[in-house]
Amino acid sequence: MTSPSAEATRQDSPIGPAPVPCGAEAMAGRARRPLRMAVGIASAGRPSILKETVDYLTALPDQAERLIVCVPVIDDAAGLADRLDVEVIVGSRGLTSQRNRIIQAAADTDILIFLDDDFIPAATFLSRMEAVFAANPDVAIATGEVLADGILDGGLNMSKALKVLETAGEKAGHVTEVYNAYGCNMAVRLSPVVEHALAFDEQLPLYGWLEDVDFSRSIARYGRSVRVEGARGVHLGVRSGRQPGRRLGYSQVANPVYLIRKGTMSKGRAVAQIGRNILANTRGLLFNDRLIDRWGRLNGNLLALSDLLVGRASPSRILEFGNPAPREMPSPPIATKRR
């Protein structure tokens, strides 16, 4: 890991990647040298989880050149700000905004791998991704395998995740086309991002539900979107610091509708996604699902449908709901995000 400069911990700055050479000549130059890779993690309100994941990543033999963390307040990166093996950026709260700050910071690298702060990659994850991008210049975005998602059974700890990875072992790399990458582990070729001024849509606030679909379909205009089966990892599904049920439920309806209008999600996929969300929340409420705030999510679903009828549904409406009393809530399971 290349040590960052003294400016590694810095405040919010204007959106947009820094200019770097693009075009055919720049691409040819990149092809003649090894790919420069960075890992980016956006986190909020979970300093202990973030530190545990960073400690794991920095101990792996397989390292990226840079590890960049973006948090809304410096306390969210407690224990990391003074380290030389991680760069800490303080940026506006919200997954899409924080990931845009990471893109800006990493614009001089070739491949940027976004990981959730509780996604634990296998030791060979980075090298597998690098090999795919090096061998396939037409790949613009890639995602790996999620071997286990802790949110489905109350969450996993690090030791359980490591056991899952050890048990699964290695698997031959197999690349298949996908509609979109999954946000918990998403590798992006930065040249088309910089050349075409692509960014995560900050109209999708806070958790940014479906931001991965929107970004994937935007970059897919300039290259392939693939799944790398040999690049494996485990999602711990840590339950703290997640979006409250009502807000997420609203996003489950309002965000797909917004992406239909924007043209980054087909109507059929969006309607099916909304239907699955409402059905899952209704079933969970009926069967007394205690792991997830099903009532809050269903309440948000219904409010968004009501807003649709009167023409005021918008992803940003969740910012009007206020902040509920702090409590631990689960993140959306990876299984429900497979579009």
Short mmCIF file of C-alpha atoms in Angstrom, two decimals:
data_model
loop_
_atom_site.label_atom_id
_atom_site.label_comp_id
_atom_site.label_asym_id
_atom_site.label_seq_id
_atom_site.Cartn_x
_atom_site.Cartn_y
_atom_site.Cartn_z
CA MET A 1 0.00 0.00 0.00
CA THR A 2 1.48 3.32 -1.02
CA SER A 3 1.59 5.73 1.91
CA PRO A 4 -0.63 8.79 1.36
CA SER A 5 0.62 12.32 1.70
CA ALA A 6 0.08 14.49 4.71
CA GLU A 7 -3.06 15.76 3.00
CA ALA A 8 -4.74 12.35 3.23
CA THR A 9 -7.28 13.56 5.79
CA ARG A 10 -9.10 16.38 4.09
CA GLN A 11 -12.44 18.14 4.04
CA ASP A 12 -15.23 18.04 1.48
CA SER A 13 -14.35 19.40 -1.95
CA PRO A 14 -16.32 20.16 -5.15
CA ILE A 15 -17.79 17.16 -6.90
CA GLY A 16 -16.22 15.78 -10.03
CA PRO A 17 -13.06 13.80 -10.75
CA ALA A 18 -9.81 15.61 -11.27
CA PRO A 19 -8.82 15.78 -14.96
CA VAL A 20 -6.53 12.99 -16.15
CA PRO A 21 -5.43 11.97 -19.65
CA CYS A 22 -8.15 10.08 -21.52
CA GLY A 23 -8.81 8.80 -25.02
CA ALA A 24 -7.13 6.21 -27.23
CA GLU A 25 -3.58 7.39 -26.56
CA ALA A 26 -4.05 7.27 -22.80
CA MET A 27 -5.68 3.84 -23.03
CA ALA A 28 -2.75 2.53 -25.05
CA GLY A 29 -0.36 3.84 -22.42
CA ARG A 30 -2.28 2.10 -19.66
CA ALA A 31 -2.21 -1.17 -21.59
CA ARG A 32 1.61 -1.14 -21.48
CA ARG A 33 1.85 -1.04 -17.67
CA PRO A 34 0.29 -2.84 -14.70
CA LEU A 35 -3.08 -1.55 -13.58
CA ARG A 36 -3.05 0.80 -10.63
CA MET A 37 -5.79 -0.20 -8.18
CA ALA A 38 -7.47 1.51 -5.25
CA VAL A 39 -10.04 0.30 -2.74
CA GLY A 40 -12.72 2.76 -1.62
CA ILE A 41 -15.02 2.42 1.40
CA ALA A 42 -17.86 4.80 2.27
CA SER A 43 -18.92 4.49 5.90
CA ALA A 44 -20.99 6.35 8.48
CA GLY A 45 -21.60 5.80 12.17
CA ARG A 46 -19.77 2.46 12.43
CA PRO A 47 -16.16 3.19 13.40
CA SER A 48 -15.48 -0.18 15.05
CA ILE A 49 -16.78 -2.15 12.06
CA LEU A 50 -14.87 0.07 9.65
CA LYS A 51 -11.62 -0.34 11.58
CA GLU A 52 -12.02 -4.12 11.76
CA THR A 53 -12.49 -4.29 8.00
CA VAL A 54 -9.57 -1.93 7.31
CA ASP A 55 -7.33 -3.95 9.63
CA TYR A 56 -8.25 -7.09 7.73
CA LEU A 57 -7.64 -5.50 4.32
CA THR A 58 -4.27 -4.03 5.23
CA ALA A 59 -3.09 -7.40 6.56
CA LEU A 60 -3.76 -9.23 3.30
CA PRO A 61 -0.79 -10.17 1.11
CA ASP A 62 -2.79 -8.97 -1.91
CA GLN A 63 -2.81 -5.16 -1.68
CA ALA A 64 -4.13 -2.27 -3.74
CA GLU A 65 -1.92 0.78 -4.11
CA ARG A 66 -4.34 2.89 -2.11
CA LEU A 67 -7.08 2.36 0.46
CA ILE A 68 -9.43 5.34 0.63
CA VAL A 69 -12.13 5.77 3.27
CA CYS A 70 -14.80 8.49 3.15
CA VAL A 71 -16.82 9.35 6.26
CA PRO A 72 -19.19 12.26 7.05
CA VAL A 73 -17.39 13.12 10.31
CA ILE A 74 -13.87 12.22 11.36
CA ASP A 75 -15.11 10.38 14.46
CA ASP A 76 -16.61 7.79 12.11
CA ALA A 77 -13.03 6.82 11.22
CA ALA A 78 -11.76 6.60 14.79
CA GLY A 79 -8.37 4.93 14.93
CA LEU A 80 -7.68 5.41 11.20
CA ALA A 81 -7.00 9.09 10.61
CA ASP A 82 -3.33 8.99 11.67
CA ARG A 83 -2.41 5.76 9.90
CA LEU A 84 -0.13 5.80 6.88
CA ASP A 85 -1.75 2.81 5.18
CA VAL A 86 -5.19 4.41 4.74
CA GLU A 87 -6.40 7.74 3.37
CA VAL A 88 -9.36 9.29 5.20
CA ILE A 89 -11.61 11.83 3.48
CA VAL A 90 -14.39 13.74 5.23
CA GLY A 91 -17.31 14.37 2.86
CA SER A 92 -21.03 15.06 2.79
CA ARG A 93 -23.20 12.34 4.34
CA GLY A 94 -24.80 9.91 1.91
CA LEU A 95 -23.52 6.85 0.08
CA THR A 96 -23.63 8.41 -3.38
CA SER A 97 -21.96 11.62 -2.25
CA GLN A 98 -19.25 9.78 -0.33
CA ARG A 99 -18.50 7.47 -3.25
CA ASN A 100 -18.21 10.47 -5.55
CA ARG A 101 -15.58 11.93 -3.22
CA ILE A 102 -13.70 8.64 -3.41
CA ILE A 103 -13.80 8.74 -7.23
CA GLN A 104 -12.39 12.24 -7.13
CA ALA A 105 -9.59 11.17 -4.80
CA ALA A 106 -8.74 8.05 -6.82
CA ALA A 107 -8.95 9.54 -10.32
CA ASP A 108 -5.25 8.94 -10.98
CA THR A 109 -5.68 5.17 -10.64
CA ASP A 110 -7.00 2.68 -13.20
CA ILE A 111 -9.38 0.48 -11.20
CA LEU A 112 -11.40 1.53 -8.16
CA ILE A 113 -13.00 -1.22 -6.08
CA PHE A 114 -15.87 -0.08 -3.89
CA LEU A 115 -16.44 -2.26 -0.83
CA ASP A 116 -19.04 -1.96 1.91
CA ASP A 117 -17.51 -1.38 5.31
CA ASP A 118 -18.66 -4.86 6.34
CA PHE A 119 -17.74 -6.76 3.17
CA ILE A 120 -14.86 -9.17 3.74
CA PRO A 121 -13.13 -10.19 0.49
CA ALA A 122 -11.16 -13.38 0.04
CA ALA A 123 -7.37 -13.04 -0.01
CA THR A 124 -7.31 -13.34 -3.82
CA PHE A 125 -10.23 -10.97 -4.47
CA LEU A 126 -8.13 -8.04 -5.69
CA SER A 127 -5.85 -10.13 -7.92
CA ARG A 128 -8.86 -11.85 -9.47
CA MET A 129 -10.44 -8.52 -10.31
CA GLU A 130 -7.18 -7.10 -11.62
CA ALA A 131 -6.72 -10.12 -13.92
CA VAL A 132 -10.20 -9.69 -15.40
CA PHE A 133 -9.73 -5.99 -16.12
CA ALA A 134 -6.23 -6.54 -17.53
CA ALA A 135 -7.36 -9.34 -19.85
CA ASN A 136 -10.59 -7.63 -20.92
CA PRO A 137 -10.13 -3.95 -21.82
CA ASP A 138 -13.83 -3.78 -22.72
CA VAL A 139 -14.94 -4.50 -19.13
CA ALA A 140 -16.11 -1.28 -17.47
CA ILE A 141 -17.55 -2.62 -14.22
CA ALA A 142 -17.39 -5.93 -12.37
CA THR A 143 -18.79 -7.55 -9.26
CA GLY A 144 -17.79 -10.68 -7.38
CA GLU A 145 -19.51 -13.53 -5.55
CA VAL A 146 -21.22 -13.02 -2.21
CA LEU A 147 -20.73 -16.37 -0.46
CA ALA A 148 -22.79 -15.48 2.59
CA ASP A 149 -24.97 -12.57 3.62
CA GLY A 150 -25.23 -12.19 7.37
CA ILE A 151 -28.37 -10.09 7.21
CA LEU A 152 -30.34 -13.22 6.36
CA ASP A 153 -29.67 -14.78 9.76
CA GLY A 154 -29.00 -11.90 12.12
CA GLY A 155 -25.47 -11.00 11.09
CA LEU A 156 -22.03 -12.59 10.93
CA ASN A 157 -18.87 -11.76 12.83
CA MET A 158 -15.39 -11.69 11.36
CA SER A 159 -14.42 -15.16 12.56
CA LYS A 160 -17.51 -16.68 10.94
CA ALA A 161 -16.81 -14.82 7.70
CA LEU A 162 -13.24 -16.11 7.63
CA LYS A 163 -14.49 -19.64 8.21
CA VAL A 164 -16.92 -19.29 5.28
CA LEU A 165 -14.09 -18.11 3.03
CA GLU A 166 -11.80 -20.91 4.17
CA THR A 167 -14.47 -23.56 3.65
CA ALA A 168 -15.36 -22.27 0.19
CA GLY A 169 -11.74 -22.33 -0.93
CA GLU A 170 -10.64 -21.20 -4.38
CA LYS A 171 -12.69 -21.42 -7.55
CA ALA A 172 -11.70 -21.02 -11.17
CA GLY A 173 -12.51 -17.56 -12.45
CA HIS A 174 -15.61 -17.46 -14.61
CA VAL A 175 -16.82 -14.19 -16.12
CA THR A 176 -20.49 -13.73 -17.05
CA GLU A 177 -22.51 -10.73 -18.19
CA VAL A 178 -24.79 -9.05 -15.61
CA TYR A 179 -27.32 -6.23 -15.75
CA ASN A 180 -25.65 -4.42 -12.88
CA ALA A 181 -22.88 -4.76 -10.33
CA TYR A 182 -23.80 -5.08 -6.64
CA GLY A 183 -22.80 -2.14 -4.52
CA CYS A 184 -21.25 -4.14 -1.68
CA ASN A 185 -18.36 -5.13 -3.99
CA MET A 186 -18.08 -3.20 -7.22
CA ALA A 187 -14.92 -2.74 -9.30
CA VAL A 188 -14.92 0.16 -11.75
CA ARG A 189 -12.60 1.09 -14.61
CA LEU A 190 -12.03 4.80 -14.03
CA SER A 191 -11.06 5.91 -17.55
CA PRO A 192 -14.69 6.00 -18.84
CA VAL A 193 -15.83 7.51 -15.53
CA VAL A 194 -13.39 10.40 -15.91
CA GLU A 195 -13.72 10.78 -19.68
CA HIS A 196 -17.53 10.95 -19.58
CA ALA A 197 -17.85 12.73 -16.19
CA LEU A 198 -19.85 9.89 -14.67
CA ALA A 199 -20.86 10.01 -11.01
CA PHE A 200 -23.18 8.40 -8.53
CA ASP A 201 -26.52 10.21 -8.54
CA GLU A 202 -26.71 12.34 -5.40
CA GLN A 203 -30.47 12.67 -5.88
CA LEU A 204 -30.47 9.19 -4.27
CA PRO A 205 -29.74 10.30 -0.70
CA LEU A 206 -28.55 8.55 2.46
CA TYR A 207 -28.33 4.79 1.80
CA GLY A 208 -28.82 5.48 -1.95
CA TRP A 209 -31.07 2.47 -2.66
CA LEU A 210 -30.40 1.19 -6.23
CA GLU A 211 -27.42 3.49 -6.70
CA ASP A 212 -25.51 0.46 -7.96
CA VAL A 213 -28.07 -0.19 -10.71
CA ASP A 214 -28.07 3.45 -11.76
CA PHE A 215 -24.27 3.71 -11.88
CA SER A 216 -23.87 0.32 -13.57
CA ARG A 217 -26.30 1.13 -16.35
CA SER A 218 -24.66 4.54 -16.85
CA ILE A 219 -21.16 3.10 -17.26
CA ALA A 220 -22.48 0.14 -19.29
CA ARG A 221 -22.80 2.52 -22.25
CA TYR A 222 -19.00 2.48 -22.42
CA GLY A 223 -18.15 -1.15 -21.63
CA ARG A 224 -19.27 -4.51 -20.31
CA SER A 225 -20.81 -5.19 -16.91
CA VAL A 226 -19.67 -8.59 -15.59
CA ARG A 227 -19.70 -10.95 -12.63
CA VAL A 228 -16.43 -12.62 -11.62
CA GLU A 229 -17.26 -15.88 -9.87
CA GLY A 230 -13.70 -16.44 -8.68
CA ALA A 231 -13.66 -13.11 -6.79
CA ARG A 232 -15.34 -14.07 -3.52
CA GLY A 233 -16.34 -12.40 -0.31
CA VAL A 234 -18.72 -12.38 2.65
CA HIS A 235 -21.14 -9.64 3.68
CA LEU A 236 -21.27 -9.50 7.48
CA GLY A 237 -24.68 -7.80 7.48
CA VAL A 238 -23.84 -5.71 10.54
CA ARG A 239 -27.06 -4.28 11.93
CA SER A 240 -25.90 -0.93 13.33
CA GLY A 241 -25.89 2.41 11.54
CA ARG A 242 -28.36 1.44 8.84
CA GLN A 243 -31.28 3.32 7.33
CA PRO A 244 -34.55 3.19 9.33
CA GLY A 245 -37.39 1.10 7.94
CA ARG A 246 -39.72 3.90 6.85
CA ARG A 247 -37.03 5.68 4.88
CA LEU A 248 -35.83 2.50 3.20
CA GLY A 249 -39.40 1.44 2.44
CA TYR A 250 -40.05 4.75 0.73
CA SER A 251 -36.85 4.38 -1.29
CA GLN A 252 -37.87 0.86 -2.33
CA VAL A 253 -40.70 2.40 -4.35
CA ALA A 254 -39.61 5.97 -5.15
CA ASN A 255 -36.09 5.14 -6.33
CA PRO A 256 -37.06 2.56 -9.01
CA VAL A 257 -39.66 5.00 -10.36
CA TYR A 258 -37.01 7.72 -10.49
CA LEU A 259 -34.63 5.42 -12.39
CA ILE A 260 -37.37 4.54 -14.91
CA ARG A 261 -37.80 8.24 -15.65
CA LYS A 262 -34.04 8.69 -15.83
CA GLY A 263 -33.66 5.74 -18.20
CA THR A 264 -31.22 3.65 -16.13
CA MET A 265 -33.70 0.94 -15.10
CA SER A 266 -36.21 -0.78 -17.35
CA LYS A 267 -39.87 -0.48 -16.45
CA GLY A 268 -40.25 -4.25 -16.19
CA ARG A 269 -37.33 -4.63 -13.77
CA ALA A 270 -38.45 -1.65 -11.68
CA VAL A 271 -42.05 -2.85 -11.35
CA ALA A 272 -40.87 -6.35 -10.45
CA GLN A 273 -38.46 -4.92 -7.86
CA ILE A 274 -41.19 -2.80 -6.26
CA GLY A 275 -43.56 -5.76 -6.18
CA ARG A 276 -40.98 -8.02 -4.52
CA ASN A 277 -40.22 -5.37 -1.91
CA ILE A 278 -43.86 -4.82 -0.97
CA LEU A 279 -44.55 -8.56 -0.90
CA ALA A 280 -41.49 -9.25 1.28
CA ASN A 281 -42.43 -6.52 3.74
CA THR A 282 -46.06 -7.67 3.91
CA ARG A 283 -45.03 -11.29 4.44
CA GLY A 284 -42.47 -10.31 7.06
CA LEU A 285 -45.08 -8.30 8.94
CA LEU A 286 -47.59 -11.17 8.86
CA PHE A 287 -45.00 -13.69 10.04
CA ASN A 288 -43.55 -11.39 12.70
CA ASP A 289 -40.05 -10.96 11.24
CA ARG A 290 -38.06 -9.53 14.15
CA LEU A 291 -34.80 -9.06 12.27
CA ILE A 292 -36.13 -6.30 10.02
CA ASP A 293 -38.44 -3.34 10.62
CA ARG A 294 -41.09 -4.69 8.23
CA TRP A 295 -43.81 -2.38 9.50
CA GLY A 296 -41.61 0.65 8.94
CA ARG A 297 -40.66 -0.50 5.45
CA LEU A 298 -44.27 -1.29 4.49
CA ASN A 299 -45.36 2.09 5.85
CA GLY A 300 -42.71 3.71 3.63
CA ASN A 301 -43.84 1.63 0.63
CA LEU A 302 -47.44 2.81 1.06
CA LEU A 303 -46.44 6.43 1.57
CA ALA A 304 -44.41 6.36 -1.66
CA LEU A 305 -47.33 4.83 -3.57
CA SER A 306 -49.57 7.58 -2.20
CA ASP A 307 -47.05 10.21 -3.30
CA LEU A 308 -46.95 8.66 -6.76
CA LEU A 309 -50.70 9.11 -7.09
CA VAL A 310 -50.48 12.83 -6.32
CA GLY A 311 -47.30 13.36 -8.35
CA ARG A 312 -44.86 14.24 -5.57
CA ALA A 313 -42.84 11.03 -5.17
CA SER A 314 -39.11 11.74 -5.09
CA PRO A 315 -36.10 9.90 -3.64
CA SER A 316 -35.20 13.04 -1.66
CA ARG A 317 -38.50 12.93 0.26
CA ILE A 318 -36.87 10.64 2.83
CA LEU A 319 -34.87 13.63 4.05
CA GLU A 320 -38.17 15.13 5.31
CA PHE A 321 -38.90 12.21 7.62
CA GLY A 322 -36.56 13.35 10.38
CA ASN A 323 -34.22 11.23 12.45
CA PRO A 324 -35.84 8.50 14.56
CA ALA A 325 -34.47 7.47 17.93
CA PRO A 326 -31.16 5.61 17.47
CA ARG A 327 -31.52 1.85 17.22
CA GLU A 328 -29.83 -0.96 15.42
CA MET A 329 -31.37 -1.79 12.06
CA PRO A 330 -30.22 -4.27 9.43
CA SER A 331 -29.00 -3.36 6.00
CA PRO A 332 -30.92 -4.62 2.96
CA PRO A 333 -29.79 -8.19 2.21
CA ILE A 334 -27.75 -8.79 -0.90
CA ALA A 335 -30.35 -11.34 -1.99
CA THR A 336 -33.01 -8.63 -2.30
CA LYS A 337 -30.68 -6.45 -4.36
CA ARG A 338 -30.14 -8.95 -7.16
CA ARG A 339 -31.93 -7.17 -9.96
#
